[in-house]
Amino acid sequence: MTRLAITFTTLALAAAAAAAPVRAQDMEKGKEISAVCAGCHGDNGQGGKKGVYPRLAGQPATYLATQLRAFRARQRINIPMYPYTQDRELPDEDIRDVSAYLASIRLETAMPEFKGDEDALTRLQMVDKVMIVPRVEGDIAHGGEVYADQCAFCHGKTARGGGRFPMLAGQYTNYLQKQINSYLKGERPHDDDESRGVLAELKDTDIRDILAYLTSIQ
Ligand code: HEC
Ligand code: HEC
């Protein structure tokens, strides 16, 4: 191509891009959509009812979007959420926006310092923004070893997840246990063939220790 032709092509591409911009995630729209989710998952995506409603804040956007599509397609069964994920309610574009928004929320990792003049509601709201779940009993050292051996490869060294792998640290323990139970019963697929066996090969005490370890590294 001649230099002029290249310039011309560049200009034409730029014009086309301006006419039909590639749609970036719309965070404002994502925030609006998340108001519907807040009734169960909390105003900051922090989850609720001690883990009946999982934490969504800070989960990788790809992972969130995959789960929303799985709920919509009924590949992952979630009766409470079914009406909210029907096509009319949650088209793909909304799934992208709300996932990007929820992924961007950073919950505090330290307990808030009260000044002393807050009312009870304000205090509750401050504590709600903190990403710390209660410690659970178990052999943390052993849990850490099993985690490093069997889980870190996908869920990350610090259990923050990434891409299609969910964050496990900071997630409610009873919610994680419930998911592990449904993997073991074959109700929810745990990744591909490689990892299917991972959980089945562990003893109940290994799983308890992993969960204890996860609450120790938040
Ligand atoms: C009526 C309550 C309710 C509402 C409203 C609701 N959810 Fe949920 N959601 C749940 C429950 C319960 C679960 C856990 C299901 C389980 O135990 O497997 C869940 C799970 C999820 C998960 C899976 C999390 C994970 O770690 O795998 C995602 C993602 C999610 N919800 C996103 C949303 C979004 C986005 C909205 C708003 C559009 C929403 N939810 C609205 C009840 C609700
Ligand atoms: C080969 C990769 C891989 C390994 C190894 C792996 N996982 Fe996973 N895990 C995944 C993927 C992918 C998902 C999401 C599955 C989906 O899309 O529903 C997941 C999901 C989970 C969830 C559900 C989280 C949520 O928010 O719902 C739990 C709990 C979990 N894994 C625990 C573990 C534990 C404990 C280990 C180690 C014993 C482990 N995983 C090892 C890939 C892996």
PDB file of C-alpha atoms and ligand atoms in Angstrom:
ATOM      1  CA  MET A   1       0.000   0.000   0.000  1.00  0.00           C
ATOM      2  CA  THR A   2       1.178   3.506  -0.663  1.00  0.00           C
ATOM      3  CA  ARG A   3       1.540   5.928   2.191  1.00  0.00           C
ATOM      4  CA  LEU A   4      -1.540   7.803   0.991  1.00  0.00           C
ATOM      5  CA  ALA A   5      -3.573   4.604   0.857  1.00  0.00           C
ATOM      6  CA  ILE A   6      -2.476   3.726   4.371  1.00  0.00           C
ATOM      7  CA  THR A   7      -3.461   7.174   5.635  1.00  0.00           C
ATOM      8  CA  PHE A   8      -6.760   6.850   3.882  1.00  0.00           C
ATOM      9  CA  THR A   9      -7.436   3.419   5.373  1.00  0.00           C
ATOM     10  CA  THR A  10      -6.499   4.708   8.821  1.00  0.00           C
ATOM     11  CA  LEU A  11      -8.879   7.621   8.442  1.00  0.00           C
ATOM     12  CA  ALA A  12     -11.659   5.367   7.192  1.00  0.00           C
ATOM     13  CA  LEU A  13     -11.140   3.010  10.149  1.00  0.00           C
ATOM     14  CA  ALA A  14     -11.112   5.910  12.588  1.00  0.00           C
ATOM     15  CA  ALA A  15     -14.353   7.224  11.106  1.00  0.00           C
ATOM     16  CA  ALA A  16     -15.946   3.786  11.331  1.00  0.00           C
ATOM     17  CA  ALA A  17     -14.809   3.476  14.933  1.00  0.00           C
ATOM     18  CA  ALA A  18     -16.313   6.863  15.775  1.00  0.00           C
ATOM     19  CA  ALA A  19     -19.586   5.914  14.118  1.00  0.00           C
ATOM     20  CA  ALA A  20     -19.855   2.564  15.872  1.00  0.00           C
ATOM     21  CA  PRO A  21     -17.661   2.659  18.954  1.00  0.00           C
ATOM     22  CA  VAL A  22     -16.801  -0.701  20.438  1.00  0.00           C
ATOM     23  CA  ARG A  23     -18.974  -0.707  23.492  1.00  0.00           C
ATOM     24  CA  ALA A  24     -16.966  -0.568  26.685  1.00  0.00           C
ATOM     25  CA  GLN A  25     -18.588  -1.772  29.880  1.00  0.00           C
ATOM     26  CA  ASP A  26     -20.892   0.868  31.205  1.00  0.00           C
ATOM     27  CA  MET A  27     -20.149   1.126  34.940  1.00  0.00           C
ATOM     28  CA  GLU A  28     -23.027   3.518  35.640  1.00  0.00           C
ATOM     29  CA  LYS A  29     -25.457   1.138  34.017  1.00  0.00           C
ATOM     30  CA  GLY A  30     -23.845  -1.758  35.896  1.00  0.00           C
ATOM     31  CA  LYS A  31     -24.400   0.071  39.160  1.00  0.00           C
ATOM     32  CA  GLU A  32     -28.053   0.710  38.281  1.00  0.00           C
ATOM     33  CA  ILE A  33     -28.631  -2.962  37.489  1.00  0.00           C
ATOM     34  CA  SER A  34     -26.949  -4.017  40.711  1.00  0.00           C
ATOM     35  CA  ALA A  35     -29.663  -2.216  42.687  1.00  0.00           C
ATOM     36  CA  VAL A  36     -31.910  -5.173  41.816  1.00  0.00           C
ATOM     37  CA  CYS A  37     -29.314  -7.574  43.173  1.00  0.00           C
ATOM     38  CA  ALA A  38     -28.707  -5.546  46.345  1.00  0.00           C
ATOM     39  CA  GLY A  39     -31.896  -6.874  47.975  1.00  0.00           C
ATOM     40  CA  CYS A  40     -30.104 -10.194  48.387  1.00  0.00           C
ATOM     41  CA  HIS A  41     -26.400  -9.581  47.708  1.00  0.00           C
ATOM     42  CA  GLY A  42     -26.146  -6.284  49.630  1.00  0.00           C
ATOM     43  CA  ASP A  43     -25.548  -2.668  48.587  1.00  0.00           C
ATOM     44  CA  ASN A  44     -21.833  -3.280  48.109  1.00  0.00           C
ATOM     45  CA  GLY A  45     -22.087  -6.813  46.722  1.00  0.00           C
ATOM     46  CA  GLN A  46     -20.938  -7.977  50.140  1.00  0.00           C
ATOM     47  CA  GLY A  47     -23.479 -10.797  50.304  1.00  0.00           C
ATOM     48  CA  GLY A  48     -25.847 -11.403  53.144  1.00  0.00           C
ATOM     49  CA  LYS A  49     -27.643 -13.687  55.568  1.00  0.00           C
ATOM     50  CA  LYS A  50     -24.257 -15.037  56.653  1.00  0.00           C
ATOM     51  CA  GLY A  51     -23.509 -16.495  53.239  1.00  0.00           C
ATOM     52  CA  VAL A  52     -26.914 -17.637  51.994  1.00  0.00           C
ATOM     53  CA  TYR A  53     -26.259 -14.834  49.500  1.00  0.00           C
ATOM     54  CA  PRO A  54     -22.618 -15.005  48.410  1.00  0.00           C
ATOM     55  CA  ARG A  55     -20.242 -12.095  48.188  1.00  0.00           C
ATOM     56  CA  LEU A  56     -19.913 -10.778  44.638  1.00  0.00           C
ATOM     57  CA  ALA A  57     -17.705  -7.712  45.241  1.00  0.00           C
ATOM     58  CA  GLY A  58     -14.242  -8.259  43.825  1.00  0.00           C
ATOM     59  CA  GLN A  59     -15.036 -11.530  42.048  1.00  0.00           C
ATOM     60  CA  PRO A  60     -13.419 -11.607  38.588  1.00  0.00           C
ATOM     61  CA  ALA A  61     -15.835 -10.151  36.000  1.00  0.00           C
ATOM     62  CA  THR A  62     -15.399 -13.141  33.673  1.00  0.00           C
ATOM     63  CA  TYR A  63     -16.342 -15.527  36.465  1.00  0.00           C
ATOM     64  CA  LEU A  64     -19.448 -13.487  37.421  1.00  0.00           C
ATOM     65  CA  ALA A  65     -20.611 -13.309  33.812  1.00  0.00           C
ATOM     66  CA  THR A  66     -20.104 -17.069  33.345  1.00  0.00           C
ATOM     67  CA  GLN A  67     -22.237 -17.820  36.401  1.00  0.00           C
ATOM     68  CA  LEU A  68     -25.003 -15.423  35.332  1.00  0.00           C
ATOM     69  CA  ARG A  69     -25.159 -17.089  31.932  1.00  0.00           C
ATOM     70  CA  ALA A  70     -25.169 -20.516  33.607  1.00  0.00           C
ATOM     71  CA  PHE A  71     -28.096 -19.483  35.855  1.00  0.00           C
ATOM     72  CA  ARG A  72     -29.953 -18.101  32.856  1.00  0.00           C
ATOM     73  CA  ALA A  73     -29.427 -21.335  30.907  1.00  0.00           C
ATOM     74  CA  ARG A  74     -30.308 -23.366  34.021  1.00  0.00           C
ATOM     75  CA  GLN A  75     -26.986 -25.163  33.841  1.00  0.00           C
ATOM     76  CA  ARG A  76     -26.411 -24.034  37.391  1.00  0.00           C
ATOM     77  CA  ILE A  77     -29.586 -24.279  39.384  1.00  0.00           C
ATOM     78  CA  ASN A  78     -30.442 -21.273  41.517  1.00  0.00           C
ATOM     79  CA  ILE A  79     -34.168 -20.933  42.094  1.00  0.00           C
ATOM     80  CA  PRO A  80     -34.091 -17.554  43.930  1.00  0.00           C
ATOM     81  CA  MET A  81     -32.199 -15.922  41.049  1.00  0.00           C
ATOM     82  CA  TYR A  82     -33.977 -17.551  38.154  1.00  0.00           C
ATOM     83  CA  PRO A  83     -36.505 -14.729  37.518  1.00  0.00           C
ATOM     84  CA  TYR A  84     -33.744 -12.096  37.563  1.00  0.00           C
ATOM     85  CA  THR A  85     -31.654 -13.832  34.934  1.00  0.00           C
ATOM     86  CA  GLN A  86     -34.226 -14.402  32.227  1.00  0.00           C
ATOM     87  CA  ASP A  87     -33.256 -12.914  28.874  1.00  0.00           C
ATOM     88  CA  ARG A  88     -35.718 -10.048  29.131  1.00  0.00           C
ATOM     89  CA  GLU A  89     -34.450  -9.206  32.616  1.00  0.00           C
ATOM     90  CA  LEU A  90     -30.756  -9.719  31.971  1.00  0.00           C
ATOM     91  CA  PRO A  91     -29.567  -9.572  28.370  1.00  0.00           C
ATOM     92  CA  ASP A  92     -25.855 -10.213  27.621  1.00  0.00           C
ATOM     93  CA  GLU A  93     -25.031  -6.516  27.612  1.00  0.00           C
ATOM     94  CA  ASP A  94     -26.429  -6.105  31.131  1.00  0.00           C
ATOM     95  CA  ILE A  95     -24.528  -9.192  32.271  1.00  0.00           C
ATOM     96  CA  ARG A  96     -21.294  -7.571  31.078  1.00  0.00           C
ATOM     97  CA  ASP A  97     -22.082  -4.236  32.744  1.00  0.00           C
ATOM     98  CA  VAL A  98     -23.201  -5.590  36.101  1.00  0.00           C
ATOM     99  CA  SER A  99     -20.284  -8.066  36.215  1.00  0.00           C
ATOM    100  CA  ALA A 100     -17.741  -5.315  35.487  1.00  0.00           C
ATOM    101  CA  TYR A 101     -19.299  -3.101  38.149  1.00  0.00           C
ATOM    102  CA  LEU A 102     -19.394  -5.788  40.851  1.00  0.00           C
ATOM    103  CA  ALA A 103     -15.836  -6.889  40.026  1.00  0.00           C
ATOM    104  CA  SER A 104     -14.634  -3.317  40.550  1.00  0.00           C
ATOM    105  CA  ILE A 105     -15.937  -2.995  44.119  1.00  0.00           C
ATOM    106  CA  ARG A 106     -13.109  -3.150  46.647  1.00  0.00           C
ATOM    107  CA  LEU A 107     -14.282  -3.973  50.136  1.00  0.00           C
ATOM    108  CA  GLU A 108     -12.101  -2.827  53.021  1.00  0.00           C
ATOM    109  CA  THR A 109      -9.865  -5.478  54.514  1.00  0.00           C
ATOM    110  CA  ALA A 110      -9.539  -3.813  57.915  1.00  0.00           C
ATOM    111  CA  MET A 111     -12.292  -3.240  60.456  1.00  0.00           C
ATOM    112  CA  PRO A 112     -13.484   0.380  60.461  1.00  0.00           C
ATOM    113  CA  GLU A 113     -12.426   2.690  63.263  1.00  0.00           C
ATOM    114  CA  PHE A 114     -15.453   4.140  64.981  1.00  0.00           C
ATOM    115  CA  LYS A 115     -15.205   7.756  66.069  1.00  0.00           C
ATOM    116  CA  GLY A 116     -17.861   7.225  68.708  1.00  0.00           C
ATOM    117  CA  ASP A 117     -20.539   9.560  67.370  1.00  0.00           C
ATOM    118  CA  GLU A 118     -22.013   7.162  64.771  1.00  0.00           C
ATOM    119  CA  ASP A 119     -25.506   5.804  65.276  1.00  0.00           C
ATOM    120  CA  ALA A 120     -26.178   2.066  65.132  1.00  0.00           C
ATOM    121  CA  LEU A 121     -27.242   2.116  61.486  1.00  0.00           C
ATOM    122  CA  THR A 122     -24.111   3.968  60.369  1.00  0.00           C
ATOM    123  CA  ARG A 123     -21.969   1.451  62.258  1.00  0.00           C
ATOM    124  CA  LEU A 124     -23.784  -1.427  60.626  1.00  0.00           C
ATOM    125  CA  GLN A 125     -23.236   0.138  57.204  1.00  0.00           C
ATOM    126  CA  MET A 126     -19.529   0.632  57.934  1.00  0.00           C
ATOM    127  CA  VAL A 127     -19.076  -2.985  59.009  1.00  0.00           C
ATOM    128  CA  ASP A 128     -21.011  -4.144  55.939  1.00  0.00           C
ATOM    129  CA  LYS A 129     -18.264  -2.780  53.720  1.00  0.00           C
ATOM    130  CA  VAL A 130     -15.607  -4.948  55.272  1.00  0.00           C
ATOM    131  CA  MET A 131     -14.532  -8.105  53.542  1.00  0.00           C
ATOM    132  CA  ILE A 132     -13.766 -10.202  56.568  1.00  0.00           C
ATOM    133  CA  VAL A 133     -15.634 -13.400  57.270  1.00  0.00           C
ATOM    134  CA  PRO A 134     -15.438 -15.060  60.694  1.00  0.00           C
ATOM    135  CA  ARG A 135     -12.535 -17.466  61.278  1.00  0.00           C
ATOM    136  CA  VAL A 136     -13.418 -21.126  61.336  1.00  0.00           C
ATOM    137  CA  GLU A 137     -11.811 -23.931  63.305  1.00  0.00           C
ATOM    138  CA  GLY A 138      -9.368 -26.296  61.650  1.00  0.00           C
ATOM    139  CA  ASP A 139      -5.715 -27.109  61.095  1.00  0.00           C
ATOM    140  CA  ILE A 140      -4.666 -23.978  59.225  1.00  0.00           C
ATOM    141  CA  ALA A 141      -1.136 -25.204  58.468  1.00  0.00           C
ATOM    142  CA  HIS A 142      -2.416 -28.437  56.951  1.00  0.00           C
ATOM    143  CA  GLY A 143      -5.180 -26.586  55.085  1.00  0.00           C
ATOM    144  CA  GLY A 144      -2.562 -24.260  53.632  1.00  0.00           C
ATOM    145  CA  GLU A 145      -0.489 -27.184  52.367  1.00  0.00           C
ATOM    146  CA  VAL A 146      -3.430 -28.922  50.724  1.00  0.00           C
ATOM    147  CA  TYR A 147      -4.562 -25.623  49.235  1.00  0.00           C
ATOM    148  CA  ALA A 148      -1.101 -24.928  47.776  1.00  0.00           C
ATOM    149  CA  ASP A 149      -0.941 -28.465  46.350  1.00  0.00           C
ATOM    150  CA  GLN A 150      -4.440 -28.867  44.980  1.00  0.00           C
ATOM    151  CA  CYS A 151      -6.175 -25.511  44.528  1.00  0.00           C
ATOM    152  CA  ALA A 152      -3.662 -22.665  44.114  1.00  0.00           C
ATOM    153  CA  PHE A 153      -2.907 -23.630  40.532  1.00  0.00           C
ATOM    154  CA  CYS A 154      -6.347 -22.369  39.466  1.00  0.00           C
ATOM    155  CA  HIS A 155      -7.687 -20.228  42.324  1.00  0.00           C
ATOM    156  CA  GLY A 156      -4.398 -18.385  42.794  1.00  0.00           C
ATOM    157  CA  LYS A 157      -1.745 -18.391  45.502  1.00  0.00           C
ATOM    158  CA  THR A 158      -3.688 -15.870  47.591  1.00  0.00           C
ATOM    159  CA  ALA A 159      -7.084 -17.351  46.597  1.00  0.00           C
ATOM    160  CA  ARG A 160      -8.160 -14.175  44.827  1.00  0.00           C
ATOM    161  CA  GLY A 161      -9.057 -16.048  41.657  1.00  0.00           C
ATOM    162  CA  GLY A 162      -8.833 -14.459  38.222  1.00  0.00           C
ATOM    163  CA  GLY A 163     -10.532 -14.869  34.849  1.00  0.00           C
ATOM    164  CA  ARG A 164     -12.940 -17.793  35.053  1.00  0.00           C
ATOM    165  CA  PHE A 165     -11.574 -18.906  38.444  1.00  0.00           C
ATOM    166  CA  PRO A 166     -13.496 -17.555  41.434  1.00  0.00           C
ATOM    167  CA  MET A 167     -11.977 -15.852  44.446  1.00  0.00           C
ATOM    168  CA  LEU A 168     -12.292 -18.089  47.501  1.00  0.00           C
ATOM    169  CA  ALA A 169     -10.653 -15.942  50.212  1.00  0.00           C
ATOM    170  CA  GLY A 170     -13.184 -13.579  51.760  1.00  0.00           C
ATOM    171  CA  GLN A 171     -16.132 -15.642  50.552  1.00  0.00           C
ATOM    172  CA  TYR A 172     -18.510 -16.921  53.240  1.00  0.00           C
ATOM    173  CA  THR A 173     -17.426 -20.329  54.527  1.00  0.00           C
ATOM    174  CA  ASN A 174     -20.896 -21.886  54.574  1.00  0.00           C
ATOM    175  CA  TYR A 175     -21.452 -20.782  50.981  1.00  0.00           C
ATOM    176  CA  LEU A 176     -18.141 -22.402  49.902  1.00  0.00           C
ATOM    177  CA  GLN A 177     -19.034 -25.582  51.796  1.00  0.00           C
ATOM    178  CA  LYS A 178     -22.428 -25.676  50.072  1.00  0.00           C
ATOM    179  CA  GLN A 179     -20.751 -25.401  46.650  1.00  0.00           C
ATOM    180  CA  ILE A 180     -18.233 -28.119  47.516  1.00  0.00           C
ATOM    181  CA  ASN A 181     -21.136 -30.364  48.538  1.00  0.00           C
ATOM    182  CA  SER A 182     -22.889 -29.770  45.252  1.00  0.00           C
ATOM    183  CA  TYR A 183     -19.673 -30.475  43.289  1.00  0.00           C
ATOM    184  CA  LEU A 184     -19.282 -33.736  45.193  1.00  0.00           C
ATOM    185  CA  LYS A 185     -22.891 -34.680  44.444  1.00  0.00           C
ATOM    186  CA  GLY A 186     -22.320 -33.795  40.780  1.00  0.00           C
ATOM    187  CA  GLU A 187     -24.974 -31.040  40.833  1.00  0.00           C
ATOM    188  CA  ARG A 188     -22.549 -28.361  39.677  1.00  0.00           C
ATOM    189  CA  PRO A 189     -19.567 -29.004  37.392  1.00  0.00           C
ATOM    190  CA  HIS A 190     -16.238 -28.040  38.952  1.00  0.00           C
ATOM    191  CA  ASP A 191     -14.208 -26.950  35.941  1.00  0.00           C
ATOM    192  CA  ASP A 192     -13.042 -29.515  33.377  1.00  0.00           C
ATOM    193  CA  ASP A 193     -11.896 -33.117  33.800  1.00  0.00           C
ATOM    194  CA  GLU A 194      -8.604 -32.161  35.422  1.00  0.00           C
ATOM    195  CA  SER A 195     -10.195 -30.721  38.521  1.00  0.00           C
ATOM    196  CA  ARG A 196     -13.256 -32.928  38.750  1.00  0.00           C
ATOM    197  CA  GLY A 197     -11.374 -35.413  40.894  1.00  0.00           C
ATOM    198  CA  VAL A 198      -9.592 -32.875  43.065  1.00  0.00           C
ATOM    199  CA  LEU A 199     -12.348 -32.445  45.637  1.00  0.00           C
ATOM    200  CA  ALA A 200     -13.468 -36.081  45.579  1.00  0.00           C
ATOM    201  CA  GLU A 201      -9.984 -37.243  46.563  1.00  0.00           C
ATOM    202  CA  LEU A 202      -9.919 -35.092  49.680  1.00  0.00           C
ATOM    203  CA  LYS A 203     -10.998 -36.179  53.146  1.00  0.00           C
ATOM    204  CA  ASP A 204     -13.699 -34.162  54.959  1.00  0.00           C
ATOM    205  CA  THR A 205     -11.021 -32.970  57.368  1.00  0.00           C
ATOM    206  CA  ASP A 206      -8.873 -31.733  54.444  1.00  0.00           C
ATOM    207  CA  ILE A 207     -11.795 -29.653  53.218  1.00  0.00           C
ATOM    208  CA  ARG A 208     -12.473 -28.290  56.705  1.00  0.00           C
ATOM    209  CA  ASP A 209      -8.788 -27.351  57.015  1.00  0.00           C
ATOM    210  CA  ILE A 210      -8.749 -25.646  53.604  1.00  0.00           C
ATOM    211  CA  LEU A 211     -11.793 -23.602  54.622  1.00  0.00           C
ATOM    212  CA  ALA A 212     -10.104 -22.679  57.917  1.00  0.00           C
ATOM    213  CA  TYR A 213      -6.966 -21.684  56.001  1.00  0.00           C
ATOM    214  CA  LEU A 214      -9.004 -19.496  53.635  1.00  0.00           C
ATOM    215  CA  THR A 215     -10.463 -17.544  56.570  1.00  0.00           C
ATOM    216  CA  SER A 216      -6.923 -16.991  57.855  1.00  0.00           C
ATOM    217  CA  ILE A 217      -5.559 -15.281  54.714  1.00  0.00           C
ATOM    218  CA  GLN A 218      -8.235 -12.673  54.006  1.00  0.00           C
TER     219      GLN A 218
HETATM  220  C1  HEC B   1     -33.794 -13.197  45.592  1.00  0.00           C
HETATM  221  C2  HEC B   1     -32.418 -13.168  45.980  1.00  0.00           C
HETATM  222  C3  HEC B   1     -31.373 -12.897  44.904  1.00  0.00           C
HETATM  223  C4  HEC B   1     -31.338 -11.835  44.001  1.00  0.00           C
HETATM  224  C5  HEC B   1     -32.314 -10.704  43.844  1.00  0.00           C
HETATM  225  C6  HEC B   1     -30.111 -12.005  43.250  1.00  0.00           C
HETATM  226  N1  HEC B   1     -29.430 -13.120  43.674  1.00  0.00           N
HETATM  227 FE1  HEC B   1     -27.614 -13.760  43.000  1.00  0.00          FE
HETATM  228  N2  HEC B   1     -27.694 -15.393  44.256  1.00  0.00           N
HETATM  229  C7  HEC B   1     -28.723 -15.650  45.140  1.00  0.00           C
HETATM  230  C8  HEC B   1     -28.430 -16.903  45.848  1.00  0.00           C
HETATM  231  C9  HEC B   1     -29.296 -17.571  46.905  1.00  0.00           C
HETATM  232  C10 HEC B   1     -27.183 -17.373  45.343  1.00  0.00           C
HETATM  233  C11 HEC B   1     -26.409 -18.641  45.780  1.00  0.00           C
HETATM  234  C12 HEC B   1     -26.854 -19.825  44.987  1.00  0.00           C
HETATM  235  C13 HEC B   1     -26.150 -21.081  45.484  1.00  0.00           C
HETATM  236  O1  HEC B   1     -26.121 -21.305  46.690  1.00  0.00           O
HETATM  237  O2  HEC B   1     -25.620 -21.784  44.630  1.00  0.00           O
HETATM  238  C14 HEC B   1     -26.762 -16.393  44.335  1.00  0.00           C
HETATM  239  C15 HEC B   1     -25.584 -16.505  43.586  1.00  0.00           C
HETATM  240  C16 HEC B   1     -25.125 -15.561  42.688  1.00  0.00           C
HETATM  241  C17 HEC B   1     -23.882 -15.663  41.937  1.00  0.00           C
HETATM  242  C18 HEC B   1     -22.856 -16.778  42.031  1.00  0.00           C
HETATM  243  C19 HEC B   1     -21.719 -16.338  42.927  1.00  0.00           C
HETATM  244  C20 HEC B   1     -20.581 -17.301  42.978  1.00  0.00           C
HETATM  245  O3  HEC B   1     -19.642 -17.060  43.756  1.00  0.00           O
HETATM  246  O4  HEC B   1     -20.597 -18.290  42.246  1.00  0.00           O
HETATM  247  C21 HEC B   1     -23.809 -14.544  41.149  1.00  0.00           C
HETATM  248  C22 HEC B   1     -22.697 -14.195  40.173  1.00  0.00           C
HETATM  249  C23 HEC B   1     -24.988 -13.748  41.406  1.00  0.00           C
HETATM  250  N3  HEC B   1     -25.776 -14.389  42.345  1.00  0.00           N
HETATM  251  C24 HEC B   1     -25.250 -12.514  40.798  1.00  0.00           C
HETATM  252  C25 HEC B   1     -26.437 -11.801  40.957  1.00  0.00           C
HETATM  253  C26 HEC B   1     -26.750 -10.585  40.237  1.00  0.00           C
HETATM  254  C27 HEC B   1     -25.809  -9.883  39.268  1.00  0.00           C
HETATM  255  C28 HEC B   1     -28.016 -10.211  40.610  1.00  0.00           C
HETATM  256  C29 HEC B   1     -28.831  -9.036  40.094  1.00  0.00           C
HETATM  257  C30 HEC B   1     -29.059  -8.982  38.675  1.00  0.00           C
HETATM  258  C31 HEC B   1     -28.488 -11.191  41.587  1.00  0.00           C
HETATM  259  N4  HEC B   1     -27.499 -12.136  41.771  1.00  0.00           N
HETATM  260  C32 HEC B   1     -29.705 -11.147  42.234  1.00  0.00           C
HETATM  261  C33 HEC B   1     -29.833 -14.856  45.366  1.00  0.00           C
HETATM  262  C34 HEC B   1     -30.172 -13.703  44.684  1.00  0.00           C
HETATM  263  C1  HEC B   2      -8.032 -26.967  37.335  1.00  0.00           C
HETATM  264  C2  HEC B   2      -8.565 -25.773  37.959  1.00  0.00           C
HETATM  265  C3  HEC B   2      -9.150 -25.860  39.368  1.00  0.00           C
HETATM  266  C4  HEC B   2      -8.600 -26.450  40.494  1.00  0.00           C
HETATM  267  C5  HEC B   2      -7.279 -27.202  40.612  1.00  0.00           C
HETATM  268  C6  HEC B   2      -9.531 -26.180  41.573  1.00  0.00           C
HETATM  269  N1  HEC B   2     -10.604 -25.445  41.129  1.00  0.00           N
HETATM  270 FE1  HEC B   2     -12.179 -24.798  42.220  1.00  0.00          FE
HETATM  271  N2  HEC B   2     -13.011 -23.961  40.560  1.00  0.00           N
HETATM  272  C7  HEC B   2     -12.463 -23.968  39.295  1.00  0.00           C
HETATM  273  C8  HEC B   2     -13.383 -23.328  38.365  1.00  0.00           C
HETATM  274  C9  HEC B   2     -13.171 -23.115  36.878  1.00  0.00           C
HETATM  275  C10 HEC B   2     -14.506 -22.934  39.130  1.00  0.00           C
HETATM  276  C11 HEC B   2     -15.782 -22.269  38.621  1.00  0.00           C
HETATM  277  C12 HEC B   2     -16.694 -23.342  38.096  1.00  0.00           C
HETATM  278  C13 HEC B   2     -17.921 -22.785  37.404  1.00  0.00           C
HETATM  279  O1  HEC B   2     -17.739 -22.055  36.423  1.00  0.00           O
HETATM  280  O2  HEC B   2     -19.014 -23.059  37.875  1.00  0.00           O
HETATM  281  C14 HEC B   2     -14.236 -23.335  40.505  1.00  0.00           C
HETATM  282  C15 HEC B   2     -15.100 -23.109  41.564  1.00  0.00           C
HETATM  283  C16 HEC B   2     -14.854 -23.445  42.884  1.00  0.00           C
HETATM  284  C17 HEC B   2     -15.727 -23.139  43.996  1.00  0.00           C
HETATM  285  C18 HEC B   2     -17.047 -22.375  43.921  1.00  0.00           C
HETATM  286  C19 HEC B   2     -16.819 -20.914  44.259  1.00  0.00           C
HETATM  287  C20 HEC B   2     -18.043 -20.044  44.133  1.00  0.00           C
HETATM  288  O3  HEC B   2     -17.903 -18.824  44.320  1.00  0.00           O
HETATM  289  O4  HEC B   2     -19.137 -20.557  43.857  1.00  0.00           O
HETATM  290  C21 HEC B   2     -15.148 -23.661  45.111  1.00  0.00           C
HETATM  291  C22 HEC B   2     -15.688 -23.610  46.536  1.00  0.00           C
HETATM  292  C23 HEC B   2     -13.906 -24.272  44.697  1.00  0.00           C
HETATM  293  N3  HEC B   2     -13.741 -24.140  43.348  1.00  0.00           N
HETATM  294  C24 HEC B   2     -13.013 -24.875  45.564  1.00  0.00           C
HETATM  295  C25 HEC B   2     -11.829 -25.483  45.177  1.00  0.00           C
HETATM  296  C26 HEC B   2     -10.910 -26.130  46.103  1.00  0.00           C
HETATM  297  C27 HEC B   2     -11.104 -26.204  47.620  1.00  0.00           C
HETATM  298  C28 HEC B   2      -9.882 -26.630  45.346  1.00  0.00           C
HETATM  299  C29 HEC B   2      -8.702 -27.436  45.827  1.00  0.00           C
HETATM  300  C30 HEC B   2      -8.999 -28.616  46.614  1.00  0.00           C
HETATM  301  C31 HEC B   2     -10.158 -26.289  43.952  1.00  0.00           C
HETATM  302  N4  HEC B   2     -11.349 -25.601  43.894  1.00  0.00           N
HETATM  303  C32 HEC B   2      -9.323 -26.619  42.892  1.00  0.00           C
HETATM  304  C33 HEC B   2     -11.240 -24.510  38.942  1.00  0.00           C
HETATM  305  C34 HEC B   2     -10.398 -25.226  39.773  1.00  0.00           C
END
